[in-house]
C-alpha cells in the first residue's frame, strides 16, 4: 500500500536562501575559482585530462580543437562548448599564461585583442611541461577519481600538479559574491620558494619575497610599488602598480619618438586600442601639442607602439603625461582567493605554498605507496620463479602428471598430490612439501620454457636484486620525511632545470610621475552649431572671412573663448554644459561633432531653446517662459555650475519650457496663446526668482488654453505674426500688466 503524500510547510524566504547558497557554492567550487592544490578551474582541469586521455602528447600530431572540446563536453564538462574552447585558448596563449600548458597550432588570438579562429580551424596538443609536471603519475593512484556528471566516466578530483600552478599561471574568476585575481609569477623563483619553505617551514613573507621577488607578467613591464608587496603578499589583497617599458629613440631632423616595447598586463586585448584612442584624444583636446603621430607596429616578435614627437618636445614630460592620462600606467588588483579544503579562502603567498607542499607530500606518499606495493608484488613472483628454477624437474613432472591446470596449481600451492601421477614416491613426497603462493603458482604456470636458459635465469636474479633495492628505497622514502623531502626537491630542481625562463617584469620602487601641464593659451573663438546638432569651433578671423556662409548654415553662433563652457537650455527644463575645448577646433569646412557625443543632451527628445557661453551670461538676466504661462527672471551667474547636466528651472505637471531669453532694459515680450490671446508686457517687470523656482503667472489663460509662443521684442525693431490671414504688428500692441488676459485677435 502506497504511503500517503506528506506536505512540508517551509518559509518561502528560507527555501530561497538555501537554494541561493547552494547555487553560489556550486559556482564558487565547480566553476569560477581554482583549487589551491593544482591551481586549475574545473574546465581547465577537465580539458587537460581529456587531452591526456586522448593521447594528444607533445611529441604526437596536433588534433582539432573541435574534437577536444566535443570530447570534454560529452564526458566531463556539460556547460557549453564556448566555455571549454575559451579555456583551451587561454591555456595556449603565452601572453596571458606565465607557463602555457597547451601547444596551439593556428590562430589563437593576439595581444591586441584579436579573437581566435573558430575551433574547427585550430589544432592543439599538450606541452611537455604539462605532461611532466601536471599529468604524470595519474596511473599511480596519486589522486582520487570521482564520477562525472552522468556517472558514466571517472575524472580526477584534482590533477597531480607538482609545482604551485596557482602562482605560476595566476588566476582570474568571478563567482557569486566574490572574485579572484592572482598575478603570474616566475617558475624558477616559485620553485626556489617552495624548496626554501620545505627547508624552513617557519619562513615568513619578507624572507619569501627575497626569493620570489613579486609578480612576473608575460607582457613584462615594471612594477613600481615594490615596498607595497610585503603587505599585499601577507594579506593576499592589494593593488600592484604596473607601468609599460618605454625607450626614447632619435629620428631624422632632430626629432624623437617614444617607443613602447612592453605594456602593463592590464592593457592586453582591447585596451591596446583604447590606449591609442586615449592618445588621439589627448591630442584632439589640446592637452599636448608635442605628439605628431602614433602607430602600432606590434607583430609576433613583440609589442612596438611608436609615438612621434615634434622637434624640441620634452620626451620625458610626454611620457609622464601618458602615465597619468592613459593605461600605460595601471593597477592590478590582487585578491588571492582559492578553494582550499572545499571552501573559498583568501591567502598570502606563504599559506599558498604551504598548501602546495602539503599536497606534494600527499602525492609523494600515495605514489611511493603504490610503487612499493607493485615492487612487493613483483618480489613475490620473482622469488617464486627463482625457487621454481631450483625444482624445475619436479614442477615439470607435476605438470605432466596432472589431469588439469587446476590440479597442478593446487599442488604447487598446497602440496596436494591426489590425482597426479609421479615417477617415484620420492617425487610425490617432494611435491607434497611445495608451498608457493597463488600469485607465484600462476606465474610458474605462465612461464615459458625459454626462461630456463642460463642468461634468462641470470637476468631474473638481477631483476630480483633491483626489486629489492627499489623496495628499500621506497620504504625509506615513506618512512622518513626528510628522505621524501629530498625526493620532492630533486624532482622540483629537475623541472626548474628543464623549463625555467628568465624574469620579464622588473620590480622596483619608482616615484609618482609628475606631469607639468602647460597652461592652454586663451584665444577668442566662434562656436558654430548647425540645425543637425553638429558643433565646431573656429577662430575669429576664419569666421569673418566666411561670415556669410557661416550665418546661413549655422543655427547658433556664439562668440566666446576656448576656455569657457557652453550652456544648452532645452524645452525639458534642462541645462547641459559643454567645455568648448571638447569641440573640434579647425577649418571652417570641418564637419564638427554631434553635440550629444560631448554632452548628455538627447537630440531625439529635447530641443534647443538657448545656446550661450556661460561667460556671456555673467551680470545678465535670463527670462524663462512655459506653455502654462509661468514666467520668471533668473540671474545668469546661477548657471555657472560644475555638473554636466542640471535642472535649469522647475516645471509644473505637463508643463514645457517655451523660451529662454537674455533680456535687456526696455525690451518687451508678447505671450501668444492657442486661442489667439496676445499680452505684451515689459520684460523687466517680471519678478526675479531662483533657478529652482517655478515662477509666477504671466497671463491668465482660459480652461484648455495654453501658450504656443513667447515673442521677444527688442527696442526699435518691429516683429509681425499672421493670425487667420491677418498680419499683426507685435511692437504696436498695448503694453499691459502681467497676469491679465490680454487681447484676442
mmCIF file of N, CA and C in Angstrom, residues 336-396:
data_model
loop_
_atom_site.group_PDB
_atom_site.id
_atom_site.type_symbol
_atom_site.label_atom_id
_atom_site.label_comp_id
_atom_site.label_asym_id
_atom_site.label_seq_id
_atom_site.Cartn_x
_atom_site.Cartn_y
_atom_site.Cartn_z
ATOM 1 N N UNK A 336 43.985 37.077 -3.749
ATOM 2 C CA UNK A 336 44.433 35.690 -3.892
ATOM 3 C C UNK A 336 43.454 34.741 -3.183
ATOM 4 N N UNK A 337 42.324 34.563 -3.872
ATOM 5 C CA UNK A 337 41.240 33.734 -3.365
ATOM 6 C C UNK A 337 41.220 32.409 -4.118
ATOM 7 N N UNK A 338 41.196 31.310 -3.371
ATOM 8 C CA UNK A 338 41.167 29.981 -3.999
ATOM 9 C C UNK A 338 40.404 29.024 -3.094
ATOM 10 N N UNK A 339 40.035 27.894 -3.668
ATOM 11 C CA UNK A 339 39.321 26.868 -2.901
ATOM 12 C C UNK A 339 40.353 26.018 -2.166
ATOM 13 N N UNK A 340 40.287 26.026 -0.841
ATOM 14 C CA UNK A 340 41.182 25.218 -0.008
ATOM 15 C C UNK A 340 40.340 24.395 0.952
ATOM 16 N N UNK A 341 40.544 23.079 0.925
ATOM 17 C CA UNK A 341 39.765 22.159 1.770
ATOM 18 C C UNK A 341 38.261 22.325 1.548
ATOM 19 N N UNK A 342 37.898 22.574 0.275
ATOM 20 C CA UNK A 342 36.485 22.627 -0.091
ATOM 21 C C UNK A 342 35.803 23.947 0.142
ATOM 22 N N UNK A 343 36.537 24.964 0.608
ATOM 23 C CA UNK A 343 35.896 26.264 0.863
ATOM 24 C C UNK A 343 36.789 27.382 0.348
ATOM 25 N N UNK A 344 36.178 28.503 -0.108
ATOM 26 C CA UNK A 344 36.988 29.616 -0.613
ATOM 27 C C UNK A 344 37.739 30.307 0.517
ATOM 28 N N UNK A 345 38.985 30.673 0.236
ATOM 29 C CA UNK A 345 39.812 31.294 1.266
ATOM 30 C C UNK A 345 40.806 32.248 0.596
ATOM 31 N N UNK A 346 40.965 33.434 1.189
ATOM 32 C CA UNK A 346 41.972 34.384 0.724
ATOM 33 C C UNK A 346 43.258 34.140 1.487
ATOM 34 N N UNK A 347 44.336 33.928 0.759
ATOM 35 C CA UNK A 347 45.592 33.527 1.388
ATOM 36 C C UNK A 347 46.751 34.388 0.916
ATOM 37 N N UNK A 348 47.749 34.538 1.789
ATOM 38 C CA UNK A 348 49.005 35.151 1.404
ATOM 39 C C UNK A 348 49.872 34.135 0.686
ATOM 40 N N UNK A 349 51.073 34.562 0.293
ATOM 41 C CA UNK A 349 51.920 33.687 -0.516
ATOM 42 C C UNK A 349 52.444 32.489 0.267
ATOM 43 N N UNK A 350 52.760 32.676 1.546
ATOM 44 C CA UNK A 350 53.286 31.550 2.340
ATOM 45 C C UNK A 350 52.215 30.482 2.570
ATOM 46 N N UNK A 351 50.983 30.843 2.962
ATOM 47 C CA UNK A 351 49.945 29.804 3.084
ATOM 48 C C UNK A 351 49.664 29.063 1.776
ATOM 49 N N UNK A 352 49.744 29.762 0.633
ATOM 50 C CA UNK A 352 49.535 29.087 -0.657
ATOM 51 C C UNK A 352 50.618 28.032 -0.867
ATOM 52 N N UNK A 353 51.867 28.410 -0.591
ATOM 53 C CA UNK A 353 52.968 27.448 -0.749
ATOM 54 C C UNK A 353 52.841 26.323 0.262
ATOM 55 N N UNK A 354 52.362 26.631 1.463
ATOM 56 C CA UNK A 354 52.165 25.579 2.470
ATOM 57 C C UNK A 354 51.149 24.546 1.987
ATOM 58 N N UNK A 355 50.039 25.033 1.431
ATOM 59 C CA UNK A 355 49.039 24.110 0.881
ATOM 60 C C UNK A 355 49.663 23.258 -0.225
ATOM 61 N N UNK A 356 50.466 23.881 -1.076
ATOM 62 C CA UNK A 356 51.076 23.148 -2.182
ATOM 63 C C UNK A 356 52.046 22.091 -1.680
ATOM 64 N N UNK A 357 52.863 22.444 -0.681
ATOM 65 C CA UNK A 357 53.829 21.480 -0.145
ATOM 66 C C UNK A 357 53.109 20.310 0.519
ATOM 67 N N UNK A 358 52.044 20.607 1.266
ATOM 68 C CA UNK A 358 51.255 19.520 1.864
ATOM 69 C C UNK A 358 50.716 18.596 0.776
ATOM 70 N N UNK A 359 50.285 19.204 -0.323
ATOM 71 C CA UNK A 359 49.769 18.409 -1.452
ATOM 72 C C UNK A 359 50.887 17.563 -2.068
ATOM 73 N N UNK A 360 52.097 18.128 -2.156
ATOM 74 C CA UNK A 360 53.225 17.369 -2.711
ATOM 75 C C UNK A 360 53.562 16.164 -1.836
ATOM 76 N N UNK A 361 53.521 16.343 -0.517
ATOM 77 C CA UNK A 361 53.768 15.221 0.385
ATOM 78 C C UNK A 361 52.691 14.148 0.220
ATOM 79 N N UNK A 362 51.438 14.591 0.029
ATOM 80 C CA UNK A 362 50.346 13.629 -0.174
ATOM 81 C C UNK A 362 50.541 12.860 -1.480
ATOM 82 N N UNK A 363 50.877 13.601 -2.558
ATOM 83 C CA UNK A 363 51.125 12.939 -3.842
ATOM 84 C C UNK A 363 52.277 11.950 -3.735
ATOM 85 N N UNK A 364 53.348 12.385 -3.084
ATOM 86 C CA UNK A 364 54.542 11.539 -2.966
ATOM 87 C C UNK A 364 54.228 10.291 -2.143
ATOM 88 N N UNK A 365 53.486 10.460 -1.066
ATOM 89 C CA UNK A 365 53.126 9.310 -0.214
ATOM 90 C C UNK A 365 52.308 8.298 -1.001
ATOM 91 N N UNK A 366 51.294 8.790 -1.722
ATOM 92 C CA UNK A 366 50.443 7.868 -2.479
ATOM 93 C C UNK A 366 51.204 7.231 -3.638
ATOM 94 N N UNK A 367 52.082 8.006 -4.272
ATOM 95 C CA UNK A 367 52.849 7.467 -5.399
ATOM 96 C C UNK A 367 53.758 6.334 -4.940
ATOM 97 N N UNK A 368 54.532 6.583 -3.886
ATOM 98 C CA UNK A 368 55.508 5.571 -3.477
ATOM 99 C C UNK A 368 54.863 4.423 -2.713
ATOM 100 N N UNK A 369 53.674 4.655 -2.150
ATOM 101 C CA UNK A 369 52.918 3.535 -1.581
ATOM 102 C C UNK A 369 52.490 2.589 -2.691
ATOM 103 N N UNK A 370 52.016 3.149 -3.799
ATOM 104 C CA UNK A 370 51.624 2.335 -4.957
ATOM 105 C C UNK A 370 52.826 1.625 -5.557
ATOM 106 N N UNK A 371 53.930 2.353 -5.739
ATOM 107 C CA UNK A 371 55.133 1.748 -6.317
ATOM 108 C C UNK A 371 55.698 0.659 -5.412
ATOM 109 N N UNK A 372 55.664 0.919 -4.092
ATOM 110 C CA UNK A 372 56.175 -0.088 -3.150
ATOM 111 C C UNK A 372 55.360 -1.368 -3.226
ATOM 112 N N UNK A 373 54.026 -1.213 -3.312
ATOM 113 C CA UNK A 373 53.178 -2.399 -3.400
ATOM 114 C C UNK A 373 53.439 -3.160 -4.696
ATOM 115 N N UNK A 374 53.659 -2.432 -5.795
ATOM 116 C CA UNK A 374 53.971 -3.095 -7.067
ATOM 117 C C UNK A 374 55.292 -3.841 -6.985
ATOM 118 N N UNK A 375 56.285 -3.247 -6.341
ATOM 119 C CA UNK A 375 57.590 -3.901 -6.199
ATOM 120 C C UNK A 375 57.487 -5.126 -5.309
ATOM 121 N N UNK A 376 56.676 -5.040 -4.262
ATOM 122 C CA UNK A 376 56.490 -6.202 -3.386
ATOM 123 C C UNK A 376 55.777 -7.332 -4.123
ATOM 124 N N UNK A 377 54.795 -6.970 -4.953
ATOM 125 C CA UNK A 377 54.130 -7.997 -5.758
ATOM 126 C C UNK A 377 55.121 -8.614 -6.737
ATOM 127 N N UNK A 378 55.970 -7.770 -7.322
ATOM 128 C CA UNK A 378 56.984 -8.266 -8.255
ATOM 129 C C UNK A 378 57.981 -9.172 -7.524
ATOM 130 N N UNK A 379 58.355 -8.762 -6.308
ATOM 131 C CA UNK A 379 59.299 -9.551 -5.496
ATOM 132 C C UNK A 379 58.738 -10.942 -5.208
ATOM 133 N N UNK A 380 57.458 -10.980 -4.892
ATOM 134 C CA UNK A 380 56.812 -12.260 -4.591
ATOM 135 C C UNK A 380 56.891 -13.200 -5.791
ATOM 136 N N UNK A 381 56.601 -12.678 -6.973
ATOM 137 C CA UNK A 381 56.634 -13.501 -8.191
ATOM 138 C C UNK A 381 58.066 -13.921 -8.513
ATOM 139 N N UNK A 382 59.000 -12.932 -8.385
ATOM 140 C CA UNK A 382 60.395 -13.242 -8.694
ATOM 141 C C UNK A 382 60.947 -14.333 -7.766
ATOM 142 N N UNK A 383 60.608 -14.252 -6.485
ATOM 143 C CA UNK A 383 61.061 -15.281 -5.540
ATOM 144 C C UNK A 383 60.474 -16.646 -5.897
ATOM 145 N N UNK A 384 59.224 -16.615 -6.348
ATOM 146 C CA UNK A 384 58.596 -17.880 -6.757
ATOM 147 C C UNK A 384 59.284 -18.477 -7.976
ATOM 148 N N UNK A 385 59.629 -17.643 -8.952
ATOM 149 C CA UNK A 385 60.286 -18.122 -10.171
ATOM 150 C C UNK A 385 61.696 -18.627 -9.869
ATOM 151 N N UNK A 386 62.399 -17.913 -8.998
ATOM 152 C CA UNK A 386 63.755 -18.361 -8.626
ATOM 153 C C UNK A 386 63.694 -19.718 -7.922
ATOM 154 N N UNK A 387 62.735 -19.841 -7.020
ATOM 155 C CA UNK A 387 62.559 -21.108 -6.304
ATOM 156 C C UNK A 387 62.147 -22.214 -7.275
ATOM 157 N N UNK A 388 61.320 -21.840 -8.261
ATOM 158 C CA UNK A 388 60.861 -22.831 -9.239
ATOM 159 C C UNK A 388 62.020 -23.334 -10.094
ATOM 160 N N UNK A 389 62.982 -22.475 -10.399
ATOM 161 C CA UNK A 389 64.143 -22.889 -11.201
ATOM 162 C C UNK A 389 64.952 -23.981 -10.494
ATOM 163 N N UNK A 390 64.950 -23.925 -9.162
ATOM 164 C CA UNK A 390 65.699 -24.930 -8.399
ATOM 165 C C UNK A 390 65.015 -26.296 -8.425
ATOM 166 N N UNK A 391 63.692 -26.313 -8.598
ATOM 167 C CA UNK A 391 62.946 -27.600 -8.599
ATOM 168 C C UNK A 391 62.191 -27.741 -9.909
ATOM 169 N N UNK A 392 62.787 -27.289 -10.991
ATOM 170 C CA UNK A 392 62.076 -27.260 -12.267
ATOM 171 C C UNK A 392 61.711 -28.644 -12.757
ATOM 172 N N UNK A 393 62.580 -29.658 -12.477
ATOM 173 C CA UNK A 393 62.266 -31.024 -12.913
ATOM 174 C C UNK A 393 61.022 -31.539 -12.208
ATOM 175 N N UNK A 394 60.889 -31.242 -10.921
ATOM 176 C CA UNK A 394 59.718 -31.684 -10.157
ATOM 177 C C UNK A 394 58.460 -31.001 -10.684
ATOM 178 N N UNK A 395 58.577 -29.702 -10.996
ATOM 179 C CA UNK A 395 57.407 -28.959 -11.490
ATOM 180 C C UNK A 395 56.959 -29.516 -12.833
ATOM 181 N N UNK A 396 57.934 -29.844 -13.699
ATOM 182 C CA UNK A 396 57.579 -30.431 -14.999
ATOM 183 C C UNK A 396 56.890 -31.779 -14.798
#
